[in-house]
Coordinates of C-alpha atoms (C1' of nucleotides) in Angstrom, one line a residue:
Chain A
M1 CA 0.0 0.0 0.0
S2 CA 2.9 2.4 0.7
H3 CA 2.9 3.9 -2.8
T4 CA 6.1 6.0 -2.8
L5 CA 4.6 9.2 -3.8
G6 CA 6.5 11.2 -6.5
I7 CA 9.1 13.8 -5.7
R8 CA 6.4 16.3 -6.7
Q9 CA 3.8 15.4 -4.1
A10 CA 6.5 14.9 -1.6
Q11 CA 7.8 18.4 -2.0
K12 CA 4.3 19.7 -1.7
Q13 CA 3.7 17.9 1.6
K14 CA 7.0 19.2 2.8
T15 CA 6.0 22.8 2.2
R16 CA 2.6 22.1 3.7
Q17 CA 4.2 20.8 6.9
A18 CA 6.6 23.8 6.9
L19 CA 3.5 26.1 6.9
L20 CA 1.9 24.1 9.7
D21 CA 5.1 24.2 11.8
A22 CA 5.7 27.9 11.2
A23 CA 2.1 28.7 12.1
L24 CA 2.3 26.6 15.3
G25 CA 5.4 28.6 16.2
L26 CA 3.8 31.9 15.6
L27 CA 0.8 30.9 17.6
E28 CA 2.9 30.8 20.8
E29 CA 2.3 34.4 21.3
Q30 CA -1.0 35.2 19.6
S31 CA -4.3 33.6 18.7
L32 CA -5.3 32.0 15.4
S33 CA -7.8 34.8 14.6
S34 CA -4.9 37.3 14.4
L35 CA -2.6 35.1 12.5
G36 CA -2.0 36.4 9.0
L37 CA -1.3 34.3 6.0
R38 CA 1.6 36.5 4.9
E39 CA 3.1 36.1 8.4
V40 CA 3.2 32.4 7.9
T41 CA 4.6 32.3 4.4
R42 CA 7.2 34.9 5.5
A43 CA 8.4 32.6 8.3
V44 CA 8.7 29.7 5.9
G45 CA 10.4 31.7 3.2
V46 CA 7.9 31.2 0.4
A47 CA 5.7 33.6 -1.5
P48 CA 2.3 34.6 0.1
T49 CA 0.3 33.2 -2.8
A50 CA 1.8 29.8 -2.3
F51 CA -0.3 29.6 0.8
Y52 CA -3.4 29.1 -1.3
R53 CA -2.0 25.9 -2.8
H54 CA -2.5 24.3 0.6
F55 CA -5.1 26.1 2.6
R56 CA -8.2 28.2 1.7
S57 CA -7.5 30.4 4.7
T58 CA -5.8 30.5 8.1
A59 CA -9.0 29.1 9.6
D60 CA -8.6 26.1 7.3
L61 CA -5.0 25.8 8.4
G62 CA -6.2 25.8 12.0
V63 CA -8.5 22.9 11.4
A64 CA -5.5 21.0 10.0
L65 CA -3.6 21.8 13.1
V66 CA -6.4 20.3 15.2
E67 CA -6.0 17.1 13.4
E68 CA -2.3 17.1 13.9
A69 CA -2.5 17.9 17.5
L70 CA -5.3 15.6 18.6
G71 CA -5.6 13.1 15.8
S72 CA -2.6 11.0 16.9
L73 CA -3.7 11.0 20.5
H74 CA -6.4 8.4 20.4
P75 CA -4.3 5.3 20.7
M76 CA -2.6 6.9 23.7
I77 CA -5.8 7.5 25.4
R78 CA -7.0 3.9 25.0
T79 CA -3.8 2.2 26.2
T80 CA -3.5 4.6 29.2
V81 CA -7.0 4.4 30.6
S82 CA -7.1 0.7 30.2
T83 CA -3.7 0.1 31.8
A84 CA -3.9 -2.5 34.5
G85 CA -3.0 -1.8 38.1
D86 CA -4.9 -0.4 41.1
S87 CA -6.5 2.9 41.1
A88 CA -3.6 4.8 42.7
E89 CA -0.9 3.8 40.3
R90 CA -3.2 4.2 37.3
I91 CA -3.8 7.8 38.4
T92 CA -0.1 8.6 38.8
G93 CA 0.6 6.9 35.5
T94 CA -2.0 9.0 33.7
I95 CA -0.7 12.2 35.2
E96 CA 2.8 11.3 34.3
L97 CA 1.7 10.5 30.7
I98 CA 0.1 13.9 30.4
R99 CA 3.3 15.6 31.8
R100 CA 5.4 13.8 29.2
H101 CA 3.1 14.7 26.4
V102 CA 3.1 18.4 27.3
D103 CA 6.9 18.2 27.5
G104 CA 7.1 16.7 24.1
Y105 CA 4.5 18.7 22.3
P106 CA 4.1 22.0 24.2
A107 CA 3.0 24.0 21.1
H108 CA 0.3 21.5 20.3
V109 CA -1.1 21.6 23.8
R110 CA -1.0 25.4 23.8
F111 CA -2.8 25.5 20.5
I112 CA -5.6 23.3 21.7
A113 CA -6.1 25.1 25.0
R114 CA -6.1 28.5 23.3
E115 CA -8.3 27.7 20.4
R116 CA -10.8 25.5 22.2
H117 CA -12.7 28.6 23.1
G118 CA -10.9 30.8 20.5
G119 CA -12.3 33.2 18.0
V120 CA -12.5 30.9 15.0
Q121 CA -15.7 28.9 14.8
P122 CA -14.6 26.0 12.5
V123 CA -11.6 25.4 14.7
R124 CA -13.7 25.4 17.8
A125 CA -16.0 22.9 16.2
A126 CA -13.1 20.7 15.1
I127 CA -11.7 20.6 18.7
R128 CA -15.1 20.0 20.2
D129 CA -15.6 17.0 17.9
Q130 CA -12.2 15.5 18.7
L131 CA -12.8 15.9 22.4
A132 CA -16.3 14.3 22.1
R133 CA -14.6 11.4 20.5
F134 CA -12.1 11.2 23.3
A135 CA -15.0 11.2 25.8
Q136 CA -16.6 8.3 23.9
E137 CA -13.4 6.3 24.0
V138 CA -12.8 7.0 27.7
K139 CA -16.4 6.0 28.3
A140 CA -15.8 2.7 26.4
E141 CA -12.8 1.9 28.6
L142 CA -14.7 2.9 31.8
A143 CA -17.5 0.5 30.8
K144 CA -15.1 -2.4 30.9
D145 CA -14.1 -1.7 34.5
P146 CA -16.0 -3.7 37.1
V147 CA -16.5 -0.5 39.1
S148 CA -18.9 0.6 36.4
A149 CA -21.3 -2.2 37.0
G150 CA -24.8 -0.9 37.2
W151 CA -23.9 2.5 35.7
T152 CA -26.2 4.0 33.1
E153 CA -24.8 5.0 29.7
D154 CA -25.4 8.7 30.6
D155 CA -23.5 8.5 33.9
L156 CA -20.6 6.8 32.2
L157 CA -20.5 9.6 29.6
M158 CA -20.7 12.4 32.2
L159 CA -17.8 10.9 34.1
A160 CA -15.8 10.5 30.9
H161 CA -16.3 14.2 30.1
L162 CA -15.2 15.1 33.6
Y163 CA -12.0 13.1 33.0
V164 CA -11.3 14.6 29.6
D165 CA -11.8 18.2 30.9
Q166 CA -9.7 17.4 33.9
M167 CA -6.9 16.2 31.6
L168 CA -7.0 19.3 29.6
I169 CA -6.9 21.5 32.6
T170 CA -3.9 19.6 33.9
A171 CA -2.1 19.7 30.6
S172 CA -2.6 23.5 30.5
L173 CA -1.2 23.8 34.0
F174 CA 1.8 21.7 33.1
L175 CA 2.4 24.0 30.2
E176 CA 2.2 27.1 32.4
A177 CA 4.8 25.6 34.6
L178 CA 7.0 24.8 31.6
E179 CA 6.7 28.4 30.3
G180 CA 7.8 30.0 33.6
P181 CA 11.4 30.7 34.7
E182 CA 13.6 27.7 34.6
E183 CA 14.6 27.8 38.3
E184 CA 10.9 27.4 39.3
R185 CA 10.1 24.9 36.6
E186 CA 10.8 21.7 38.4
E187 CA 9.0 22.6 41.6
R188 CA 6.0 24.0 39.8
T189 CA 5.7 20.9 37.7
R190 CA 5.9 18.7 40.8
H191 CA 3.2 20.8 42.4
V192 CA 0.9 20.6 39.4
A193 CA 1.3 16.8 39.3
Q194 CA 0.6 16.6 43.0
V195 CA -2.6 18.7 42.9
A196 CA -3.8 17.0 39.8
T197 CA -3.2 13.5 41.3
R198 CA -5.2 14.4 44.4
Q199 CA -8.1 15.8 42.3
M200 CA -8.2 12.7 40.2
R201 CA -8.1 10.6 43.4
L202 CA -11.1 12.6 44.8
I203 CA -13.0 12.1 41.6
S204 CA -12.1 8.4 41.6
L205 CA -13.4 8.3 45.2
G206 CA -16.7 9.8 44.1
R207 CA -16.8 7.2 41.4
H208 CA -16.6 4.3 43.8
H209 CA -19.4 5.6 45.9
W210 CA -21.6 6.7 43.0
L211 CA -24.2 4.0 43.5
D212 CA -24.5 4.3 47.2
Chain B
M1 CA -17.9 59.9 50.0
S2 CA -19.9 60.0 46.7
H3 CA -18.3 63.1 45.3
T4 CA -20.5 63.9 42.3
L5 CA -17.7 64.0 39.7
G6 CA -17.9 66.9 37.2
I7 CA -19.5 66.7 33.9
R8 CA -16.1 66.5 32.4
Q9 CA -15.0 63.3 34.1
A10 CA -18.5 61.9 33.7
Q11 CA -18.3 62.3 29.9
K12 CA -14.9 60.7 29.9
Q13 CA -16.1 57.6 31.8
K14 CA -19.0 57.4 29.5
T15 CA -16.7 57.2 26.5
R16 CA -14.5 54.7 28.3
Q17 CA -17.5 52.5 29.0
A18 CA -18.6 52.8 25.4
L19 CA -15.2 51.6 24.3
L20 CA -15.4 48.6 26.6
D21 CA -18.9 47.8 25.5
A22 CA -17.9 48.0 21.8
A23 CA -14.9 45.9 22.3
L24 CA -16.9 43.2 24.1
G25 CA -19.3 43.1 21.2
L26 CA -16.6 42.8 18.6
L27 CA -14.9 40.0 20.7
E28 CA -17.9 37.8 20.1
E29 CA -16.4 36.6 16.8
Q30 CA -12.7 37.1 17.3
S31 CA -9.9 37.1 19.9
L32 CA -8.4 40.0 21.7
S33 CA -5.1 39.6 20.0
S34 CA -6.7 40.4 16.7
L35 CA -8.8 43.3 18.0
G36 CA -7.7 46.6 16.4
L37 CA -7.9 49.9 18.2
R38 CA -9.4 51.6 15.1
E39 CA -12.0 48.9 14.9
V40 CA -13.1 49.7 18.5
T41 CA -13.2 53.5 18.0
R42 CA -15.1 53.1 14.7
A43 CA -17.8 51.1 16.5
V44 CA -18.1 53.8 19.1
G45 CA -18.0 56.7 16.7
V46 CA -15.0 58.5 18.0
A47 CA -11.6 59.4 16.5
P48 CA -8.9 56.6 16.7
T49 CA -6.7 58.9 18.7
A50 CA -9.3 59.2 21.4
F51 CA -8.5 55.6 22.4
Y52 CA -5.2 56.6 23.9
R53 CA -7.0 58.9 26.4
H54 CA -8.3 55.8 28.0
F55 CA -6.1 52.8 27.3
R56 CA -2.4 52.3 26.3
S57 CA -3.3 49.5 24.0
T58 CA -5.9 46.9 23.3
A59 CA -4.1 44.6 25.8
D60 CA -4.7 47.3 28.4
L61 CA -8.4 47.4 27.5
G62 CA -8.5 43.7 27.9
V63 CA -7.2 43.8 31.4
A64 CA -10.0 46.4 32.2
L65 CA -12.5 44.0 30.7
V66 CA -11.3 41.3 33.1
E67 CA -12.0 43.5 36.0
E68 CA -15.4 44.3 34.7
A69 CA -16.2 40.6 34.0
L70 CA -14.9 39.0 37.1
G71 CA -14.5 41.8 39.6
S72 CA -18.1 42.1 40.5
L73 CA -18.5 38.3 40.9
H74 CA -16.8 37.9 44.3
P75 CA -19.8 38.7 46.4
M76 CA -21.9 36.3 44.4
I77 CA -19.4 33.4 45.0
R78 CA -19.4 34.0 48.7
T79 CA -23.2 34.1 49.2
T80 CA -23.7 31.1 46.9
V81 CA -21.2 28.7 48.3
S82 CA -22.1 29.5 51.8
T83 CA -25.9 29.1 51.2
A84 CA -27.5 26.8 53.7
G85 CA -29.3 23.6 52.8
D86 CA -28.3 20.1 52.1
S87 CA -25.7 19.1 49.6
A88 CA -28.2 18.3 46.8
E89 CA -30.1 21.6 46.8
R90 CA -26.9 23.6 47.2
I91 CA -25.6 22.0 44.0
T92 CA -28.7 22.6 42.0
G93 CA -28.8 26.2 43.4
T94 CA -25.2 26.8 42.3
I95 CA -25.8 25.4 38.8
E96 CA -28.9 27.5 38.4
L97 CA -26.9 30.6 39.5
I98 CA -24.3 29.9 36.9
R99 CA -27.0 29.4 34.2
R100 CA -28.6 32.8 35.1
H101 CA -25.2 34.5 35.1
V102 CA -24.4 33.2 31.6
D103 CA -27.8 34.3 30.5
G104 CA -27.4 37.8 31.9
Y105 CA -23.8 38.4 30.8
P106 CA -23.0 36.0 27.9
A107 CA -20.3 38.3 26.4
H108 CA -18.5 38.5 29.7
V109 CA -18.4 34.8 30.0
R110 CA -17.3 34.3 26.4
F111 CA -14.5 36.8 27.0
I112 CA -13.2 35.1 30.1
A113 CA -13.4 31.6 28.5
R114 CA -11.7 32.8 25.4
E115 CA -8.9 34.9 26.9
R116 CA -8.1 32.7 29.8
H117 CA -5.7 30.8 27.5
G118 CA -5.6 33.5 24.9
G119 CA -2.8 35.2 23.1
V120 CA -2.3 38.2 25.3
Q121 CA -0.1 37.6 28.3
P122 CA -1.2 40.5 30.6
V123 CA -4.8 39.5 30.1
R124 CA -4.1 35.8 30.9
A125 CA -2.3 36.9 34.0
A126 CA -5.2 39.1 35.1
I127 CA -7.7 36.3 34.7
R128 CA -5.4 33.8 36.5
D129 CA -5.1 36.2 39.4
Q130 CA -8.9 36.7 39.7
L131 CA -9.5 33.0 39.5
A132 CA -6.9 32.4 42.2
R133 CA -8.8 34.8 44.4
F134 CA -12.0 32.9 43.7
A135 CA -10.3 29.7 44.7
Q136 CA -9.1 31.3 47.9
E137 CA -12.7 32.5 48.7
V138 CA -14.2 29.1 47.9
K139 CA -11.6 27.6 50.1
A140 CA -12.5 29.9 53.0
E141 CA -16.2 28.9 52.6
L142 CA -15.3 25.2 52.4
A143 CA -13.3 25.5 55.6
K144 CA -16.4 26.6 57.5
D145 CA -18.2 23.4 56.5
P146 CA -18.1 20.6 59.1
V147 CA -17.4 18.2 56.3
S148 CA -14.0 19.8 56.0
A149 CA -12.9 18.9 59.5
G150 CA -9.5 17.3 59.5
W151 CA -8.7 18.6 56.0
T152 CA -5.3 20.1 55.3
E153 CA -5.0 23.6 53.8
D154 CA -3.6 22.1 50.7
D155 CA -6.4 19.7 50.2
L156 CA -9.0 22.5 50.7
L157 CA -7.3 24.5 48.1
M158 CA -7.1 21.7 45.6
L159 CA -10.8 21.1 46.0
A160 CA -11.5 24.8 45.7
H161 CA -9.6 24.9 42.4
L162 CA -11.5 21.8 41.2
Y163 CA -14.8 23.6 41.9
V164 CA -13.7 26.9 40.2
D165 CA -12.6 25.1 37.1
Q166 CA -15.8 23.0 37.0
M167 CA -17.8 26.3 37.3
L168 CA -16.0 27.7 34.3
I169 CA -16.5 24.6 32.2
T170 CA -20.1 24.6 33.0
A171 CA -20.5 28.3 32.2
S172 CA -18.8 27.7 28.9
L173 CA -21.2 24.8 28.1
F174 CA -24.2 26.9 29.0
L175 CA -22.9 29.6 26.6
E176 CA -22.5 27.1 23.8
A177 CA -26.1 26.0 24.3
L178 CA -27.2 29.7 24.2
E179 CA -25.4 30.3 21.0
G180 CA -27.0 27.4 19.2
P181 CA -30.2 27.4 17.2
E182 CA -33.2 28.6 19.3
E183 CA -35.2 25.4 18.9
E184 CA -32.5 23.4 20.6
R185 CA -31.6 26.0 23.2
E186 CA -34.0 24.9 25.9
E187 CA -33.1 21.2 25.7
R188 CA -29.4 21.7 25.5
T189 CA -29.5 24.1 28.4
R190 CA -31.4 21.5 30.4
H191 CA -29.0 18.8 29.4
V192 CA -25.9 20.9 30.4
A193 CA -27.5 21.6 33.8
Q194 CA -28.3 17.9 34.3
V195 CA -24.7 16.7 33.4
A196 CA -23.1 19.5 35.5
T197 CA -25.3 18.6 38.5
R198 CA -24.3 15.0 38.4
Q199 CA -20.6 15.9 38.0
M200 CA -20.8 18.2 41.0
R201 CA -22.6 15.5 42.9
L202 CA -19.9 13.0 42.1
I203 CA -17.2 15.4 43.3
S204 CA -19.2 16.1 46.4
L205 CA -19.3 12.4 47.0
G206 CA -15.6 12.1 46.7
R207 CA -15.3 15.0 49.1
H208 CA -17.3 13.2 51.8
H209 CA -15.1 10.1 51.6
W210 CA -11.8 12.0 51.3
L211 CA -10.7 11.1 54.8
D212 CA -11.6 7.4 54.6
Chain C
dC1 C1' 10.4 13.1 -26.2
dC2 C1' 6.9 16.1 -26.0
dA3 C1' 2.7 18.1 -24.0
dT4 C1' 0.3 18.8 -19.9
dG5 C1' -0.2 19.8 -15.0
dC6 C1' 0.7 22.3 -11.1
dA7 C1' 3.7 24.2 -7.0
dG8 C1' 5.5 28.3 -6.3
dT9 C1' 6.8 33.3 -8.0
dT10 C1' 6.3 38.1 -9.2
dA11 C1' 3.8 42.4 -9.3
dA12 C1' 0.2 45.2 -8.3
dC13 C1' -4.4 46.6 -5.9
dA14 C1' -7.2 48.9 -2.5
dA15 C1' -7.9 48.7 2.2
dC16 C1' -6.4 48.6 6.6
dT17 C1' -3.3 49.1 10.7
dG18 C1' -0.9 51.8 15.1
dT19 C1' 1.2 56.0 16.1
dT20 C1' 2.7 60.9 15.8
dC21 C1' 1.8 65.8 15.8
dT22 C1' -1.1 69.7 15.8
dC23 C1' -5.3 71.8 16.8
dT24 C1' -9.9 73.0 19.2
dG25 C1' -13.7 73.8 22.1
dG26 C1' -15.4 73.9 26.5
dA27 C1' -15.1 72.5 31.5
dA28 C1' -12.3 73.4 35.5
dT29 C1' -9.6 76.4 38.3
dT30 C1' -8.0 80.7 40.1
Chain D
dA1 C1' -13.5 87.2 34.1
dA2 C1' -9.2 85.4 32.7
dT3 C1' -6.4 81.4 32.4
dT4 C1' -5.2 76.6 32.4
dC5 C1' -6.3 72.0 31.3
dC6 C1' -7.6 68.1 28.6
dA7 C1' -11.0 64.8 25.9
dG8 C1' -11.5 64.3 21.5
dA9 C1' -10.8 65.7 16.3
dG10 C1' -8.1 65.9 12.1
dA11 C1' -4.5 64.8 9.0
dA12 C1' -0.7 62.5 7.7
dC13 C1' 3.0 58.6 8.0
dA14 C1' 5.0 54.2 6.8
dG15 C1' 3.9 49.6 7.0
dT16 C1' 0.9 45.9 6.8
dT17 C1' -2.9 43.0 5.1
dG18 C1' -5.8 39.5 1.7
dT19 C1' -6.6 38.6 -3.0
dT20 C1' -6.2 38.9 -8.1
dA21 C1' -3.8 37.9 -12.3
dA22 C1' -0.4 36.4 -15.3
dC23 C1' 4.1 34.1 -15.2
dT24 C1' 7.9 30.3 -14.9
dG25 C1' 10.1 26.0 -14.4
dC26 C1' 10.1 21.4 -13.6
dA27 C1' 8.0 16.7 -12.6
dT28 C1' 4.8 13.9 -14.7
dG29 C1' 2.0 10.8 -17.9
dG30 C1' 1.1 9.6 -22.7

DNA sequence: CCATGCAGTTAACAACTGTTCTCTGGAATT
DNA sequence: AATTCCAGAGAACAGTTGTTAACTGCATGG
C-alpha cells in the first residue's frame, strides 16, 4: 500500500508541513484569529500566494492543526486508561503521561487550550468533535471496569467528560509551569502533578461511591 | 464619599465605557489579539486617537475587561457557596446561579473563557489572578463546613480549584447552548444543567469520603 | 520526447493598521 | 473674568494585510 509518492507530491507535503510548523510557532504568542497568511509564508520563506495551494484560509490551516495535535492522540488514550493496576498507580501513571506529552508537544497543547474557546468557529467545532470522540473512548474503557457495573450510559459519559476536561486543565497547568522561569520549573511541575493527582483521586473516590 | 464628579470626568467615563462595550461586542467573533484599536473607536463613533486617552493598548483594554467581567463576581461566589441547605439543593442552586449569570452576561463569560488561555499575556495573568482569588474565597467557605474537619489547607485549596474550574467549564457549556439554534436551546441548556449537576454530585461524593 | 499539470513566483491593488503631531472647544480652576 | 487643562478631532506617516492575475520552471504521464 505504501505507494512511494513522487518527488512532486513529496515536495508539496514538505511545504505544507513547513507552513503548519511555522504557524504553530507563531501561535505561541498570539491567537489564530490574528494570524496572517503573509506572516506564515514569510516565516517559511515562500511567496504569500503559495499559501493558497495548501489552505483556503488561516482558519482552514487551524483545522488541519487540530488534526495534527489531537488526531494522533487516540491510541494513547486507550492504552492509558485501560492500563492494569490499582486505582492509585493508574492515576499517577496517567498524570505522568500527560506531563510527558506536554513536555514533548508544548506548542500543540497550547494551541488546543487556546483555540478550544478561541475566535475561529470552524476550529472550535473541530476541537469539540475530537474531544467528544475522546470522551466516547474513555467511556468505552470505563465501561469495561467492574467498578462501572450498574452505571447508566449517561452516567458513564458524564464521568468520561469530567475526566477529559480534567486532563485538559492539567495539561494546561503543566504548560504554564513549563513556560515559567527555569529555576521554578521543576518545583511547579511537581506541584501541578501533586494537585492533579489528588483531584483525580477525589473524583475516583466519588466514582466508587456513586451507586450508594 | 460619593463626590459627584464633574460633567467632564463623567463624559470621559461614558466614552470609556462605550469603548469597553464596543470591544466586548466585537470580541464575540474574534480574539483579543486580533482586535484593532481603530475597529473599536469606529464602532463607538470617536476618532482613533481618542482611544489613547483611556487605554495604552488593546491589551490594556483587555485587562480592564477582566475587572469588569470578574471583579463584580466575588460577592456572588461567597453568598452562593455559603448558602444553607443540604448538599443536593446547594448543588442545583449553584448550577442555576451559573446558568442565570451566563444568561445575563454572555459576552463577559465568552470573553473570560476565550482569553483565559488567549494570546495576550497580561490578560491571561489578570484572569489567572482573579480565578486564584475565587479559589481562595471558595476555600474559605469550604473551611467553615463541618465536612472539611481534618482537611489540610492544601487539600482544601485543591478542591476549591476543582470547583472553580468546574464552574468555568459549566458556564462555557451553557454559553454554547445559548449560541446554538433557538429550537435546541432549551433542551441543550437542560442537558448541560443535568450533566453538570451530576458531576458536581460526584465530586461532592468524593469530598465526603476523602478522609476514609 | 513532448505536451500537460501544477507548486511556487512576481507584481500590483485597495484597504487597513498603530502612532505621531497639531489643533480646538469647552469645562475646571483661580 | 481670565487662564489653564484636557478629551477628542483631524490629517498624515510608513507599513501591513488578503486577493487577483499572469508568469515560470520542472516533474509527470502519454
